[in-house]
XYZ file of N, CA and C in Angstrom:
570
model
N 181.727 227.788 167.559
C 181.252 228.592 166.341
C 182.483 229.736 166.401
N 183.283 230.378 165.081
C 184.483 230.951 165.276
C 183.752 232.948 165.809
N 185.101 232.852 166.262
C 184.606 234.332 166.451
C 184.139 235.555 164.841
N 184.324 235.172 164.280
C 184.236 236.118 162.722
C 182.278 235.582 162.641
N 182.448 234.058 163.064
C 181.149 234.009 162.725
C 179.734 234.797 164.245
N 180.719 234.344 164.803
C 179.926 235.070 166.195
C 179.805 236.685 166.344
N 180.495 236.744 165.702
C 180.579 238.805 165.162
C 179.305 238.792 163.484
N 179.858 237.687 163.188
C 178.519 238.009 161.991
C 177.347 237.766 162.591
N 177.381 236.841 162.973
C 175.499 236.637 164.130
C 174.859 238.044 164.470
N 175.104 238.228 165.524
C 174.908 239.847 165.860
C 175.169 240.788 165.299
N 175.774 240.628 164.844
C 175.359 242.102 163.540
C 174.522 241.866 162.120
N 174.272 241.186 161.792
C 172.313 240.647 161.266
C 171.970 240.331 162.122
N 171.480 239.960 163.743
C 170.725 240.671 164.237
C 170.281 241.787 164.989
N 171.497 242.403 164.735
C 171.786 244.030 164.771
C 169.775 244.663 164.176
N 171.050 244.061 161.786
C 170.181 244.528 161.254
C 168.796 243.904 161.504
N 168.186 243.482 161.827
C 166.867 242.604 161.806
C 166.889 243.210 163.109
N 166.749 243.128 164.522
C 166.708 244.099 165.161
C 166.022 246.002 164.716
N 166.699 246.287 164.392
C 165.706 247.090 163.459
C 165.058 247.700 162.337
N 164.392 246.944 161.861
C 164.340 246.331 160.854
C 162.872 246.917 161.721
N 163.186 244.865 162.647
C 161.597 244.647 163.752
C 160.852 245.742 164.425
N 162.285 246.436 165.241
C 161.500 247.333 165.864
C 160.779 248.764 165.513
N 161.295 248.844 164.193
C 160.159 249.896 163.115
C 158.986 249.411 162.353
N 158.992 248.081 162.339
C 158.146 247.931 162.045
C 156.850 247.124 162.807
N 157.054 247.191 163.568
C 156.601 246.738 165.367
C 155.234 249.108 166.167
N 156.923 249.456 165.501
C 155.914 250.491 165.416
C 154.571 251.421 164.936
N 155.034 250.633 163.218
C 154.929 251.359 162.518
C 153.434 250.940 161.810
N 153.465 249.057 163.043
C 151.652 248.390 162.907
C 151.353 248.837 163.802
N 151.845 249.039 164.842
C 150.687 249.365 166.457
C 149.975 250.604 166.243
N 151.232 251.563 165.389
C 150.682 253.169 165.378
C 150.233 253.239 163.752
N 148.743 253.160 163.042
C 149.009 253.435 161.223
C 149.113 255.151 161.455
N 148.820 256.028 162.080
C 148.779 257.074 162.191
C 150.354 257.591 162.445
N 150.621 258.347 161.410
C 152.132 258.243 161.271
C 152.415 259.812 162.369
N 150.913 260.527 163.348
C 151.486 261.709 164.155
C 151.351 261.449 165.121
N 150.317 259.732 165.744
C 150.961 259.175 166.818
C 151.476 258.274 166.822
N 152.293 257.818 165.766
C 153.429 256.949 166.484
C 154.887 257.928 166.136
N 154.988 259.462 165.736
C 155.678 260.093 165.817
C 155.800 260.579 167.155
N 154.312 260.818 167.906
C 154.476 261.328 169.440
C 154.507 259.793 169.807
N 154.188 258.756 170.396
C 154.913 258.158 170.866
C 156.013 257.840 170.339
N 156.541 257.672 170.017
C 157.948 257.324 169.319
C 158.868 258.849 170.094
N 158.578 259.816 170.173
C 159.189 260.742 171.227
C 158.876 260.379 172.867
N 157.371 259.619 172.880
C 157.658 259.846 174.196
C 158.596 258.744 174.605
N 158.471 257.686 173.862
C 158.936 256.325 174.889
C 160.092 256.159 174.785
N 161.370 257.490 174.024
C 162.664 256.949 174.358
C 163.498 257.056 172.956
N 162.372 256.845 171.478
C 162.961 256.648 170.619
C 163.613 257.235 169.546
N 164.796 258.397 170.019
C 164.990 259.261 169.076
C 166.304 258.776 168.940
N 166.930 257.907 169.272
C 167.741 256.975 168.579
C 168.076 256.639 167.432
N 166.235 256.511 166.831
C 165.904 254.904 165.406
C 166.700 256.442 165.611
N 166.610 258.267 165.098
C 167.405 258.509 163.478
C 168.516 258.195 163.256
N 169.067 257.954 164.037
C 170.538 257.114 163.751
C 170.154 255.679 162.900
N 168.576 255.017 162.332
C 169.326 253.617 161.996
C 170.122 253.674 161.166
N 169.741 254.865 160.178
C 170.688 254.545 158.474
C 172.529 254.940 159.135
N 172.813 255.238 160.175
C 173.946 254.588 160.514
C 174.274 253.725 161.011
N 173.688 253.370 162.165
C 173.700 252.055 162.517
C 174.164 250.670 161.733
N 172.856 250.927 160.134
C 172.826 249.737 159.645
C 173.962 249.808 158.882
N 174.447 250.819 157.564
C 175.552 251.133 157.315
C 176.671 250.746 158.079
N 176.577 250.492 159.494
C 178.259 250.550 160.510
C 177.914 249.105 160.195
N 176.881 248.673 160.756
C 176.195 246.881 160.733
C 176.958 246.358 159.044
N 176.438 246.480 158.580
C 177.242 246.419 156.676
C 178.153 246.320 156.368
N 179.319 247.242 156.648
C 180.690 247.318 157.271
C 181.699 246.192 157.977
N 180.637 246.118 158.574
C 181.024 244.792 159.482
C 180.953 242.976 159.200
N 179.821 243.440 158.760
C 179.504 242.100 157.819
C 180.645 242.158 156.512
N 181.216 243.160 156.326
C 181.988 243.104 154.767
C 183.305 242.656 155.441
N 183.607 243.720 156.355
C 184.642 242.745 156.983
C 184.764 241.386 157.802
N 183.502 240.581 157.590
C 183.596 239.387 158.787
C 183.013 238.240 157.329
N 182.866 238.487 156.521
C 182.853 237.453 155.156
C 183.986 237.776 154.423
N 184.782 238.578 155.178
C 186.391 238.874 154.016
C 187.137 238.169 154.920
N 187.205 238.182 156.533
C 188.331 237.810 156.868
C 187.166 235.969 157.444
N 186.323 235.450 156.514
C 186.295 233.773 157.398
C 184.676 233.433 157.959
N 184.147 234.819 158.438
C 183.072 234.346 158.899
C 181.747 233.677 158.047
N 182.633 232.439 157.320
C 181.855 231.679 156.664
C 181.592 229.947 156.805
N 180.365 229.357 156.873
C 180.654 228.179 156.975
C 179.748 226.873 156.696
N 179.989 226.012 156.807
C 178.716 225.415 156.978
C 177.201 225.733 158.481
N 176.572 226.477 158.634
C 175.777 226.074 160.131
C 174.495 225.496 159.004
N 173.629 225.234 159.866
C 172.034 224.466 159.522
C 170.935 225.613 159.698
N 170.446 225.793 158.718
C 169.753 226.640 158.453
C 168.604 227.131 159.696
N 168.309 225.591 160.666
C 167.183 226.364 161.909
C 168.099 226.370 162.705
N 169.334 226.377 162.644
C 170.558 227.028 164.076
C 171.031 228.240 163.621
N 170.859 228.435 163.108
C 171.276 230.309 162.443
C 169.524 230.408 162.243
N 168.903 230.162 161.721
C 167.457 230.475 162.182
C 167.030 231.213 163.986
N 167.547 229.851 164.362
C 167.379 230.138 166.393
C 168.201 231.023 167.216
N 169.270 230.681 166.346
C 170.344 231.993 167.456
C 170.453 233.504 166.912
N 169.688 233.456 165.287
C 169.730 235.493 165.830
C 168.121 235.796 165.680
N 167.247 234.198 165.512
C 166.137 234.376 165.917
C 165.776 235.341 168.152
N 166.757 234.222 168.743
C 166.920 235.056 170.137
C 167.353 235.664 170.519
N 168.310 235.725 169.561
C 169.684 237.412 169.897
C 168.645 238.419 169.641
N 168.121 238.813 168.353
C 167.144 240.072 168.441
C 165.846 239.843 169.352
N 165.523 239.150 169.661
C 163.662 238.877 171.145
C 164.618 239.554 172.182
N 165.451 239.290 172.501
C 166.198 239.307 173.399
C 166.730 241.041 173.895
N 167.224 241.439 172.267
C 167.786 242.686 172.419
C 166.479 243.354 172.574
N 165.477 243.475 171.752
C 164.021 243.699 171.280
C 163.404 243.930 172.622
N 163.215 243.422 173.992
C 163.002 243.475 174.840
C 163.686 243.843 176.052
N 165.339 244.432 175.672
C 165.700 244.867 176.473
C 165.737 246.123 175.680
N 165.545 246.106 174.857
C 165.521 247.699 174.206
C 164.381 248.265 174.727
N 163.276 247.473 174.223
C 161.739 248.792 174.706
C 161.960 249.189 175.781
N 162.749 248.224 177.811
C 162.825 248.274 178.414
C 163.731 249.552 178.750
N 165.140 249.609 178.556
C 165.656 250.325 178.349
C 165.262 251.983 178.204
N 164.239 251.806 176.830
C 164.552 252.933 176.561
C 164.071 254.160 177.536
N 162.717 253.084 178.125
C 161.272 253.994 178.697
C 162.302 254.374 179.526
N 163.241 253.319 180.909
C 163.989 253.394 182.086
C 165.138 254.746 181.623
N 165.382 255.039 180.382
C 166.098 256.052 180.161
C 165.899 257.073 179.506
N 164.391 257.033 179.393
C 163.667 258.566 178.963
C 162.431 258.810 180.312
N 163.043 258.069 181.044
C 162.920 258.829 182.905
C 161.957 257.941 183.325
N 161.072 256.828 183.241
C 159.740 255.836 182.828
C 161.124 255.281 184.913
N 160.457 254.349 185.606
C 160.269 253.786 186.554
C 159.895 252.750 185.991
N 160.598 251.236 187.066
C 160.512 249.687 186.577
C 158.805 250.110 186.325
N 158.660 250.197 187.784
C 156.738 250.107 187.268
C 156.014 251.009 186.520
N 156.314 251.813 185.939
C 155.928 252.176 184.670
C 156.268 251.644 183.340
N 157.376 251.708 183.754
C 157.725 250.408 182.006
C 156.991 249.159 181.593
N 156.733 248.526 183.261
C 156.074 247.524 183.623
C 154.266 247.437 182.988
N 153.816 248.430 183.764
C 152.974 249.605 183.679
C 152.263 249.308 182.326
N 153.213 250.191 181.304
C 153.099 250.197 179.754
C 153.183 249.475 178.903
N 153.587 248.578 179.876
C 154.251 247.453 178.147
C 153.449 246.161 178.666
N 152.661 245.937 179.954
C 151.071 245.435 179.832
C 149.648 246.180 179.861
N 149.575 247.235 179.783
C 148.054 247.866 179.437
C 148.244 249.155 178.020
N 147.399 249.395 177.840
C 147.033 250.041 176.937
C 147.084 249.263 175.363
N 148.667 250.112 175.047
C 148.824 249.629 173.614
C 150.501 248.945 173.840
N 150.957 248.986 174.418
C 151.749 247.398 175.525
C 151.553 246.142 174.971
N 150.487 245.293 175.425
C 150.277 244.133 174.599
C 150.364 244.384 172.980
N 149.652 245.010 172.753
C 149.857 244.430 171.128
C 150.495 245.363 170.411
N 151.468 245.397 171.018
C 153.208 246.827 170.745
C 153.809 246.063 171.084
N 153.770 244.385 172.124
C 154.578 243.461 172.366
C 154.323 242.216 171.324
N 153.196 241.837 170.661
C 153.024 241.319 170.137
C 153.274 241.518 168.555
N 152.609 242.994 168.152
C 153.343 242.412 166.889
C 155.015 243.062 167.122
N 155.575 243.385 168.236
C 156.930 243.052 168.056
C 157.776 242.401 168.217
N 156.927 241.274 169.073
C 157.823 239.690 168.728
C 157.250 239.068 167.194
N 156.571 238.844 166.732
C 156.317 238.908 165.479
C 156.905 239.363 163.865
N 156.886 240.730 164.450
C 158.437 241.163 163.758
C 159.170 241.000 164.018
N 160.127 240.347 164.459
C 160.938 240.361 165.309
C 161.257 238.564 164.575
N 160.044 238.316 164.863
C 160.052 236.406 164.185
C 160.582 236.508 162.903
N 159.220 237.523 162.016
C 159.542 236.986 160.782
C 160.747 237.494 160.658
N 161.518 238.427 160.672
C 162.764 239.115 160.482
C 163.488 238.132 160.447
N 164.007 238.325 161.826
C 165.110 236.801 162.155
C 164.879 235.813 160.942
N 163.886 234.965 160.351
C 164.044 234.024 159.208
C 164.558 234.433 157.816
N 163.605 235.578 157.390
C 164.307 236.466 156.310
C 166.286 236.449 156.431
N 166.216 237.287 158.081
C 167.967 237.701 158.053
C 168.789 236.436 157.928
N 167.587 235.012 158.675
C 168.768 234.124 158.514
C 168.744 233.479 157.040
N 168.051 233.534 155.946
C 168.113 233.854 154.919
C 168.544 234.134 153.420
N 168.739 235.588 154.441
C 169.666 236.690 154.336
C 171.140 236.351 154.263
N 171.281 236.089 155.006
C 172.529 235.604 155.710
C 173.912 234.257 154.902
N 172.776 233.251 154.916
C 172.456 232.513 154.030
C 173.444 232.388 152.951
N 172.275 233.973 152.060
C 172.732 233.768 150.669
C 174.023 234.504 150.487
N 174.223 235.642 151.516
C 175.128 236.640 151.374
C 176.457 234.994 151.799
N 176.786 234.358 151.850
C 177.368 232.836 152.727
C 178.119 232.254 151.827
N 177.029 231.642 150.653
C 177.238 231.117 149.558
C 177.845 232.750 148.304
N 177.076 233.692 148.409
C 178.073 234.366 147.730
C 179.633 234.071 147.965
N 179.929 234.378 148.490
C 181.638 235.590 149.046
C 181.624 234.013 149.411
N 181.338 232.101 149.764
C 181.718 231.203 149.820
C 182.394 230.760 147.440
N 181.040 231.388 146.528
C 181.921 231.172 145.325
C 182.783 232.075 144.243
N 182.868 233.544 145.546
C 183.472 234.496 145.475
C 184.834 234.175 145.383
N 185.176 233.252 146.657
C 186.398 232.985 147.149
C 187.274 231.887 146.065
N 185.948 230.734 145.911
C 187.155 229.418 144.787
C 186.985 230.662 143.170
N 186.337 230.717 142.979
C 186.896 231.870 142.355
C 187.928 232.318 141.964
N 188.684 233.167 142.917
C 189.528 233.761 143.017
C 190.686 232.751 143.623
N 190.353 231.611 143.931
C 191.542 230.856 144.358
C 191.679 229.766 142.921
N 191.161 229.847 142.122
C 191.772 229.130 140.968
C 192.475 230.660 139.995
N 192.404 232.035 139.898
C 192.354 232.662 139.407
C 193.882 232.492 139.391
N 194.425 232.333 141.611
C 195.967 232.965 141.406
C 196.473 231.389 141.544
N 195.632 230.199 141.735
C 196.512 228.987 141.410
C 197.688 228.735 140.852
N 198.561 228.579 140.860
C 199.389 228.748 140.193
C 199.681 227.676 138.563
N 200.036 228.025 137.594
C 199.847 227.996 136.432
C 201.284 226.279 136.450
N 199.505 225.164 135.716
C 200.568 223.688 136.130
C 202.371 223.661 135.391
N 202.452 223.810 133.860
C 203.679 224.228 133.076
C 204.608 224.700 133.630
N 205.251 223.854 134.045
C 206.286 224.388 134.938
C 207.133 225.667 133.789
N 206.947 225.880 132.689
C 207.651 226.854 132.406
C 207.253 228.288 132.017
N 207.422 228.918 132.971
C 207.241 229.786 133.084
C 207.679 231.001 133.003
N 206.021 231.866 132.839
C 206.515 233.013 131.189
C 207.086 234.553 132.578
N 208.459 235.637 132.206
C 208.530 236.828 132.563
C 207.908 237.927 132.478
N 207.858 238.517 132.683
C 207.322 239.120 132.354
C 208.263 240.604 131.477
N 209.398 240.423 132.234
C 210.467 241.987 130.438
C 210.625 241.220 130.349
N 210.283 239.797 129.580
C 210.805 239.650 128.042
C 209.463 240.216 126.551
N 208.491 239.622 127.859
C 207.155 239.902 127.723
C 206.903 240.906 127.051
N 207.570 241.867 127.858
C 206.698 243.516 127.296
C 207.764 243.524 126.349
N 208.737 244.075 127.139
C 210.223 244.366 125.979
C 210.083 244.054 124.390
N 209.452 242.173 123.920
C 208.508 241.742 122.822
C 207.730 242.830 122.331
N 206.624 243.241 123.285
C 205.742 243.138 122.342
C 205.327 245.210 122.482
N 206.652 245.258 122.992
C 206.706 246.846 123.035
C 207.500 247.133 121.534
N 208.008 245.979 121.423
C 210.069 246.300 119.905
C 209.459 245.961 119.129
N 209.303 244.533 118.877
C 209.585 243.130 118.788
C 208.371 243.355 117.972
N 207.303 243.457 118.992
C 205.484 243.458 118.357
C 205.434 243.714 117.306
N 206.214 244.936 116.849
C 205.609 246.427 116.112
C 206.102 246.151 114.665
N 206.404 245.051 114.689
C 208.219 244.790 113.082
C 206.717 244.075 112.512
N 206.254 243.310 113.507
C 205.490 241.912 112.472
C 204.179 242.496 112.240
N 203.619 241.931 111.108
C 202.596 241.889 111.193
C 202.520 242.235 109.624
N 200.973 242.839 109.311
C 200.446 243.011 107.775
C 201.401 244.420 107.655
N 202.223 245.091 106.783
C 202.598 246.074 106.371
C 202.151 246.983 105.781
N 202.333 247.910 105.785
C 201.120 248.077 104.481
C 202.854 249.268 103.354
N 202.189 249.966 101.943
C 203.547 250.333 101.159
C 204.018 252.019 101.463
N 204.930 251.588 101.602
C 205.236 252.473 101.308
C 204.662 254.399 100.686
N 204.681 254.854 101.255
C 203.936 256.198 100.711
C 204.344 256.984 99.798
N 205.729 256.974 99.503
C 206.168 257.993 98.581
C 206.248 256.889 96.768
């Protein structure tokens, strides 16, 4: 896997992680007030920066696509790569959020295995797997569009097949000066 392809896979997985993370919490806590309270209590303040993260990741995807982060990869391999990255990142983020918010490892383990923890993890894993499937499909579609744009651009840039080349200066001069006197002329006004 090329360096650009790796960077693109990580960027797609991070976008999927953010979406799946949001979906998991929205599915677990359907009441908006409870959701806000839980997000505050578990160290999810960073989610307010999601639009900034997504914009940066999309810019990274544009750059990797422009620099060659495309090529033939099976959908199965693409999905497995993105899903594995998303699932491992999701579990790591859940643990790190709670640790950064002041919980001990024992509190984190207790919180994720009791109360709403198992439901949140189940919704989180399901959301990450579903979003990874959508992300893999979207990444493949983007790669196909980029490949078509490159093919069209390559045809435009290809040199003309005939050996007679047109230089810009005589064509420009003929157009500006000689082209004005050629064509239909009107009778004099007087």
